[in-house]
Amino acid sequence: MTRATTAWRLATGAAYGGGGLGLAGAGVLALLRQQARSARRHVESRTVKAAPPPGDGVYGRGRGRPIVLAVLGDSTAAGLGVERAAQTPGVLLAAALAELAERPVRLVRLAVSGAKSWQLDEQVDEALLEQPDVALVMIGANDVTSRTAPAVSVRHLRDAVSRLTEAGTQVVVGTCPDLGSVRPIGRPLRWLARRWSRQLAAAQTIAVVEAGGRTVSLGSVLGPSFAEDRDLFSVDEFHPSAAGYAAAAAVLLPSIADALGVWPAAADRGLRNLRRDTVRPVARAAARAAGRTGTEVQATAVRGRDTGPQGPWARLRRRRPPDLPTPEQAERAAETTPLG
């Protein structure tokens, strides 16, 4: 079975289970459980107990109604592991968007540490009250660690994206990060965590694109580069550090800005790795994007048709991550004192 077929089956619920452990012997299963317990104890003993700094507020100056940016998802979306609001992905993105749009941006952070995909429903309820122009969703890691069935996880994500897009909100989803980079996880569990993460990320991409949103792969942003650089992890060796969040935000910014129509075309000129004509059936696009840094996937048409013989068409793009405002610049960009 190809990666594209696996992703499609997980996204549509045609596959069951999610671990691929049916043939594993009792000894292997016992080892995996032991490694999982050990990794969980290690992470929980070091995880910051305080809630992430929210940073809700208005950033930047300019004329016109502020752009409303809603951030939904789990602890990675919330910015768990840093001490200052200006180090969280939401604030970094709000400050950068304000610069690009030359308009103020109002940040509404609704992400909750520990959230799984089924808990997006409540976050979407709150987001819709704010009438966001664009919503960033980062979810999936807790679904993997809790062994939630991928079909269940993806169904809730699809529903969340559909509700937002139907309300006129542009939606960008940072797909499930590569948990195979987490240092406290030993082998062979690390290999399985990487496999599960990428399968879920691909299935998420299919669901999000079909629901009218676009995805950006965070797998390799929070994967190999993290494994090589301890500075990108916070003290618990699971959540990103300030530098790690900045790296992820830089990869997400072009897609969020493009969804709002404020990404400058000049920023893409001359990039050898930007292939505007890379169009594939969505399942194949999702499988390819799952492990490639910052790959954006969104729906497209070929010769006026949204769907081909192998399903909906999707376009893949990769952009060079831009420089973001520093945390100090983000704090200075605050037009009002952030709440909390």
Short mmCIF file of C-alpha atoms in Angstrom, two decimals:
data_model
loop_
_atom_site.label_atom_id
_atom_site.label_comp_id
_atom_site.label_asym_id
_atom_site.label_seq_id
_atom_site.Cartn_x
_atom_site.Cartn_y
_atom_site.Cartn_z
CA MET A 1 0.00 0.00 0.00
CA THR A 2 1.43 3.41 -0.99
CA ARG A 3 1.76 6.32 1.41
CA ALA A 4 -0.91 8.19 -0.57
CA THR A 5 -3.34 5.28 -0.27
CA THR A 6 -2.67 4.97 3.45
CA ALA A 7 -3.26 8.70 3.94
CA TRP A 8 -6.50 8.56 1.98
CA ARG A 9 -7.79 5.57 3.95
CA LEU A 10 -6.97 7.22 7.26
CA ALA A 11 -8.58 10.50 6.18
CA THR A 12 -11.77 8.82 5.00
CA GLY A 13 -12.05 6.36 7.87
CA ALA A 14 -11.55 3.38 5.55
CA ALA A 15 -8.66 2.19 7.72
CA TYR A 16 -9.10 0.92 11.24
CA GLY A 17 -6.78 1.01 14.22
CA GLY A 18 -3.78 3.23 13.76
CA GLY A 19 -0.74 1.69 15.27
CA GLY A 20 0.28 -1.02 12.87
CA LEU A 21 1.15 -3.21 15.85
CA GLY A 22 -1.09 -6.14 15.08
CA LEU A 23 1.84 -8.40 14.20
CA ALA A 24 4.09 -7.30 17.04
CA GLY A 25 4.99 -9.94 19.58
CA ALA A 26 4.25 -9.67 23.28
CA GLY A 27 7.88 -8.84 24.05
CA VAL A 28 7.91 -5.94 21.60
CA LEU A 29 4.60 -4.61 22.91
CA ALA A 30 5.92 -4.72 26.47
CA LEU A 31 9.04 -2.82 25.41
CA LEU A 32 6.97 -0.17 23.63
CA ARG A 33 4.74 0.33 26.67
CA GLN A 34 7.79 0.64 28.90
CA GLN A 35 9.37 3.22 26.58
CA ALA A 36 6.12 5.19 26.41
CA ARG A 37 5.80 5.29 30.21
CA SER A 38 9.43 6.31 30.61
CA ALA A 39 9.15 9.10 28.03
CA ARG A 40 5.92 10.40 29.58
CA ARG A 41 7.46 10.51 33.07
CA HIS A 42 10.51 12.34 31.73
CA VAL A 43 8.46 14.97 29.90
CA GLU A 44 5.89 15.48 32.66
CA SER A 45 8.58 15.91 35.30
CA ARG A 46 10.10 18.80 33.33
CA THR A 47 7.06 20.40 31.70
CA VAL A 48 6.33 23.93 32.85
CA LYS A 49 3.26 23.83 35.08
CA ALA A 50 2.23 27.45 34.49
CA ALA A 51 -0.12 28.24 31.62
CA PRO A 52 1.46 29.72 28.50
CA PRO A 53 1.46 33.54 28.36
CA PRO A 54 -1.59 34.45 26.20
CA GLY A 55 -0.54 37.62 24.40
CA ASP A 56 -4.08 38.48 23.29
CA GLY A 57 -4.19 42.05 22.04
CA VAL A 58 -3.71 44.31 19.04
CA TYR A 59 -0.36 44.47 17.25
CA GLY A 60 0.88 46.99 14.73
CA ARG A 61 -0.49 50.27 13.55
CA GLY A 62 -2.23 51.51 10.46
CA ARG A 63 -5.59 52.39 9.08
CA GLY A 64 -8.64 50.18 8.86
CA ARG A 65 -10.27 47.53 10.97
CA PRO A 66 -7.76 45.20 12.58
CA ILE A 67 -7.25 41.83 10.95
CA VAL A 68 -8.44 39.19 13.41
CA LEU A 69 -6.09 36.21 13.79
CA ALA A 70 -7.42 33.29 15.84
CA VAL A 71 -5.01 30.60 17.03
CA LEU A 72 -6.54 27.23 17.88
CA GLY A 73 -5.09 23.88 18.85
CA ASP A 74 -2.86 22.42 21.53
CA SER A 75 0.14 23.43 23.63
CA THR A 76 2.30 24.05 20.56
CA ALA A 77 -0.23 26.58 19.26
CA ALA A 78 -0.46 28.12 22.73
CA GLY A 79 3.32 28.43 23.12
CA LEU A 80 3.87 26.25 26.19
CA GLY A 81 7.50 26.32 27.29
CA VAL A 82 8.36 30.02 26.90
CA GLU A 83 8.19 32.78 29.49
CA ARG A 84 7.15 35.80 27.42
CA ALA A 85 4.05 36.25 25.28
CA ALA A 86 6.23 37.77 22.56
CA GLN A 87 7.97 34.39 22.17
CA THR A 88 4.74 32.51 21.38
CA PRO A 89 3.86 31.72 17.76
CA GLY A 90 0.64 33.74 17.90
CA VAL A 91 2.33 36.99 18.87
CA LEU A 92 5.22 36.50 16.46
CA LEU A 93 2.75 35.92 13.62
CA ALA A 94 0.49 38.82 14.61
CA ALA A 95 3.41 41.25 14.65
CA ALA A 96 4.72 39.99 11.30
CA LEU A 97 1.28 40.11 9.66
CA ALA A 98 0.81 43.69 10.86
CA GLU A 99 4.04 44.64 9.09
CA LEU A 100 3.07 42.90 5.86
CA ALA A 101 -0.52 44.18 5.78
CA GLU A 102 0.31 47.63 7.14
CA ARG A 103 -2.75 47.18 9.30
CA PRO A 104 -3.21 46.30 12.96
CA VAL A 105 -3.77 42.65 13.80
CA ARG A 106 -5.87 41.51 16.73
CA LEU A 107 -4.70 38.21 18.17
CA VAL A 108 -7.22 35.88 19.79
CA ARG A 109 -5.52 32.82 21.23
CA LEU A 110 -7.92 29.98 21.98
CA ALA A 111 -5.48 27.05 21.96
CA VAL A 112 -5.41 24.89 25.09
CA SER A 113 -2.50 22.82 26.35
CA GLY A 114 -3.22 19.12 26.10
CA ALA A 115 -6.02 19.54 23.56
CA LYS A 116 -6.87 16.74 21.15
CA SER A 117 -8.70 17.14 17.87
CA TRP A 118 -12.11 16.33 19.34
CA GLN A 119 -11.71 19.38 21.62
CA LEU A 120 -11.52 21.75 18.66
CA ASP A 121 -15.32 21.96 18.63
CA GLU A 122 -15.41 24.19 21.70
CA GLN A 123 -12.50 26.32 20.43
CA VAL A 124 -14.31 26.87 17.12
CA ASP A 125 -17.43 27.96 19.03
CA GLU A 126 -15.38 30.66 20.73
CA ALA A 127 -13.54 31.61 17.54
CA LEU A 128 -16.72 32.18 15.56
CA LEU A 129 -17.83 34.76 18.12
CA GLU A 130 -14.72 36.78 17.21
CA GLN A 131 -15.40 36.62 13.43
CA PRO A 132 -11.74 35.92 12.56
CA ASP A 133 -10.34 36.77 9.15
CA VAL A 134 -7.87 33.91 9.42
CA ALA A 135 -7.47 30.99 11.81
CA LEU A 136 -4.31 29.03 12.49
CA VAL A 137 -4.82 25.51 13.81
CA MET A 138 -1.97 23.40 15.21
CA ILE A 139 -3.15 20.00 16.44
CA GLY A 140 -2.30 16.32 16.36
CA ALA A 141 0.55 15.54 18.74
CA ASN A 142 -1.75 14.64 21.62
CA ASP A 143 -3.86 12.48 19.32
CA VAL A 144 -0.73 10.47 18.52
CA THR A 145 0.46 10.15 22.12
CA SER A 146 -3.02 9.14 23.32
CA ARG A 147 -3.36 6.68 20.38
CA THR A 148 -6.61 8.26 19.22
CA ALA A 149 -7.84 6.51 16.09
CA PRO A 150 -6.69 8.63 13.12
CA ALA A 151 -10.13 8.51 11.50
CA VAL A 152 -11.66 10.01 14.65
CA SER A 153 -8.97 12.67 14.95
CA VAL A 154 -9.24 13.66 11.30
CA ARG A 155 -13.05 13.78 11.33
CA HIS A 156 -13.03 16.34 14.13
CA LEU A 157 -10.40 18.43 12.35
CA ARG A 158 -12.38 18.34 9.10
CA ASP A 159 -15.52 19.47 10.95
CA ALA A 160 -13.64 22.33 12.61
CA VAL A 161 -12.18 23.57 9.33
CA SER A 162 -15.55 23.29 7.57
CA ARG A 163 -17.28 25.38 10.22
CA LEU A 164 -14.65 28.08 10.01
CA THR A 165 -14.50 28.24 6.21
CA GLU A 166 -18.29 28.28 5.94
CA ALA A 167 -18.22 31.37 8.16
CA GLY A 168 -15.84 33.09 5.74
CA THR A 169 -12.62 32.49 7.69
CA GLN A 170 -9.41 31.56 5.91
CA VAL A 171 -7.92 28.49 7.60
CA VAL A 172 -4.28 27.38 7.75
CA VAL A 173 -3.46 24.14 9.57
CA GLY A 174 0.02 23.30 10.80
CA THR A 175 -0.09 19.52 10.56
CA CYS A 176 1.05 17.06 13.21
CA PRO A 177 4.74 17.47 14.06
CA ASP A 178 7.22 14.62 13.82
CA LEU A 179 7.25 13.05 17.28
CA GLY A 180 10.14 10.85 16.23
CA SER A 181 12.40 13.79 17.09
CA VAL A 182 11.48 13.75 20.80
CA ARG A 183 14.66 12.81 22.65
CA PRO A 184 13.13 10.98 25.64
CA ILE A 185 11.50 8.46 23.27
CA GLY A 186 13.70 5.44 22.67
CA ARG A 187 13.86 3.08 19.72
CA PRO A 188 11.83 1.30 18.37
CA LEU A 189 9.05 3.53 19.74
CA ARG A 190 10.73 6.57 18.17
CA TRP A 191 10.47 5.00 14.72
CA LEU A 192 6.79 4.19 15.25
CA ALA A 193 6.09 7.70 16.58
CA ARG A 194 7.59 9.16 13.40
CA ARG A 195 5.48 6.84 11.26
CA TRP A 196 2.26 7.60 13.13
CA SER A 197 2.95 11.34 13.06
CA ARG A 198 3.51 11.45 9.33
CA GLN A 199 0.52 9.25 8.57
CA LEU A 200 -1.69 11.54 10.62
CA ALA A 201 -0.19 14.65 9.02
CA ALA A 202 -0.96 13.32 5.55
CA ALA A 203 -4.50 12.35 6.51
CA GLN A 204 -5.00 15.80 8.07
CA THR A 205 -3.91 17.42 4.81
CA ILE A 206 -6.48 15.54 2.75
CA ALA A 207 -9.28 16.43 5.18
CA VAL A 208 -8.31 20.09 5.49
CA VAL A 209 -7.97 20.66 1.74
CA GLU A 210 -11.31 19.00 1.09
CA ALA A 211 -12.87 21.23 3.77
CA GLY A 212 -11.60 24.41 2.11
CA GLY A 213 -8.45 25.14 4.12
CA ARG A 214 -4.76 24.78 3.40
CA THR A 215 -2.03 22.98 5.32
CA VAL A 216 1.63 23.59 6.08
CA SER A 217 3.83 20.65 7.01
CA LEU A 218 5.53 21.08 10.37
CA GLY A 219 6.85 17.53 10.38
CA SER A 220 10.38 18.31 9.35
CA VAL A 221 10.43 21.74 10.98
CA LEU A 222 9.82 20.14 14.34
CA GLY A 223 11.63 16.96 13.28
CA PRO A 224 15.20 16.43 12.01
CA SER A 225 16.27 20.02 12.69
CA PHE A 226 15.02 19.67 16.26
CA ALA A 227 16.80 16.36 16.67
CA GLU A 228 20.07 18.02 15.70
CA ASP A 229 19.71 21.22 17.74
CA ARG A 230 18.89 21.06 21.46
CA ASP A 231 18.33 24.83 21.49
CA LEU A 232 15.09 24.32 19.57
CA PHE A 233 13.59 22.34 22.48
CA SER A 234 12.40 23.73 25.80
CA VAL A 235 13.55 22.20 29.09
CA ASP A 236 11.06 19.32 28.89
CA GLU A 237 12.64 18.17 25.57
CA PHE A 238 9.16 17.85 24.08
CA HIS A 239 7.83 21.36 23.48
CA PRO A 240 9.69 23.91 21.35
CA SER A 241 11.81 26.66 22.88
CA ALA A 242 11.51 30.32 21.87
CA ALA A 243 13.87 29.58 18.95
CA GLY A 244 11.79 26.53 17.99
CA TYR A 245 8.54 28.49 17.97
CA ALA A 246 10.17 31.19 15.88
CA ALA A 247 11.25 28.56 13.33
CA ALA A 248 7.73 27.15 13.12
CA ALA A 249 6.13 30.62 12.88
CA ALA A 250 8.46 31.58 10.04
CA VAL A 251 7.34 28.54 8.05
CA LEU A 252 3.66 29.28 8.69
CA LEU A 253 3.74 33.02 7.97
CA PRO A 254 3.84 32.93 4.13
CA SER A 255 0.75 30.71 3.94
CA ILE A 256 -1.20 32.79 6.46
CA ALA A 257 -0.24 36.02 4.70
CA ASP A 258 -1.08 34.52 1.30
CA ALA A 259 -4.49 33.39 2.57
CA LEU A 260 -5.15 37.02 3.52
CA GLY A 261 -3.80 38.35 0.22
CA VAL A 262 -0.94 40.27 1.81
CA TRP A 263 2.02 38.04 0.90
CA PRO A 264 4.19 39.99 -1.56
CA ALA A 265 4.69 38.26 -4.90
CA ALA A 266 8.23 39.62 -4.99
CA ALA A 267 9.10 37.42 -2.02
CA ASP A 268 8.66 34.34 -4.19
CA ARG A 269 10.57 35.48 -7.23
CA GLY A 270 13.74 33.64 -8.08
CA LEU A 271 13.22 30.82 -5.61
CA ARG A 272 14.45 27.62 -7.19
CA ASN A 273 12.59 25.46 -4.70
CA LEU A 274 9.22 27.09 -5.35
CA ARG A 275 7.34 25.04 -7.89
CA ARG A 276 4.11 26.78 -8.69
CA ASP A 277 3.16 24.07 -11.17
CA THR A 278 3.49 21.13 -8.79
CA VAL A 279 -0.08 19.85 -8.91
CA ARG A 280 -1.08 16.35 -7.85
CA PRO A 281 -4.11 14.44 -6.62
CA VAL A 282 -4.64 15.48 -3.01
CA ALA A 283 -3.68 12.09 -1.52
CA ARG A 284 -0.34 12.08 -3.36
CA ALA A 285 0.26 15.72 -2.47
CA ALA A 286 -0.45 14.99 1.18
CA ALA A 287 1.92 12.02 1.29
CA ARG A 288 4.71 14.07 -0.27
CA ALA A 289 4.15 17.09 1.99
CA ALA A 290 4.09 15.17 5.27
CA GLY A 291 7.87 15.01 5.64
CA ARG A 292 9.01 18.10 3.74
CA THR A 293 9.72 21.34 5.55
CA GLY A 294 7.13 24.04 5.14
CA THR A 295 5.28 22.46 2.23
CA GLU A 296 1.91 24.11 1.70
CA VAL A 297 -0.98 22.16 0.19
CA GLN A 298 -4.19 23.75 -1.01
CA ALA A 299 -6.97 22.93 -3.46
CA THR A 300 -6.58 23.93 -7.09
CA ALA A 301 -8.10 23.27 -10.48
CA VAL A 302 -6.68 21.69 -13.63
CA ARG A 303 -8.23 22.79 -16.92
CA GLY A 304 -11.17 24.17 -15.01
CA ARG A 305 -11.82 20.98 -13.07
CA ASP A 306 -11.40 20.67 -9.30
CA THR A 307 -11.28 16.87 -9.43
CA GLY A 308 -9.42 14.39 -11.59
CA PRO A 309 -9.50 10.59 -11.99
CA GLN A 310 -7.70 10.14 -8.65
CA GLY A 311 -9.65 12.68 -6.64
CA PRO A 312 -9.42 16.43 -5.92
CA TRP A 313 -6.43 18.33 -7.28
CA ALA A 314 -4.02 20.02 -4.89
CA ARG A 315 -1.09 22.38 -5.36
CA LEU A 316 2.17 22.03 -3.41
CA ARG A 317 4.32 25.05 -2.64
CA ARG A 318 7.49 25.58 -0.66
CA ARG A 319 8.64 29.05 0.24
CA ARG A 320 11.79 30.29 1.94
CA PRO A 321 10.90 31.13 5.58
CA PRO A 322 11.11 34.92 6.05
CA ASP A 323 12.74 36.79 8.90
CA LEU A 324 10.26 37.42 11.71
CA PRO A 325 10.19 40.33 14.15
CA THR A 326 12.23 39.57 17.23
CA PRO A 327 10.32 39.15 20.51
CA GLU A 328 11.42 42.67 21.44
CA GLN A 329 10.05 44.04 18.17
CA ALA A 330 6.84 42.09 18.66
CA GLU A 331 6.39 43.63 22.09
CA ARG A 332 6.95 47.11 20.68
CA ALA A 333 4.37 46.36 17.97
CA ALA A 334 1.66 45.96 20.59
CA GLU A 335 -0.78 48.83 20.15
CA THR A 336 -2.51 47.88 23.36
CA THR A 337 -1.27 46.05 26.42
CA PRO A 338 -1.78 42.34 25.76
CA LEU A 339 -4.36 40.77 28.05
CA GLY A 340 -3.14 38.46 30.79
#
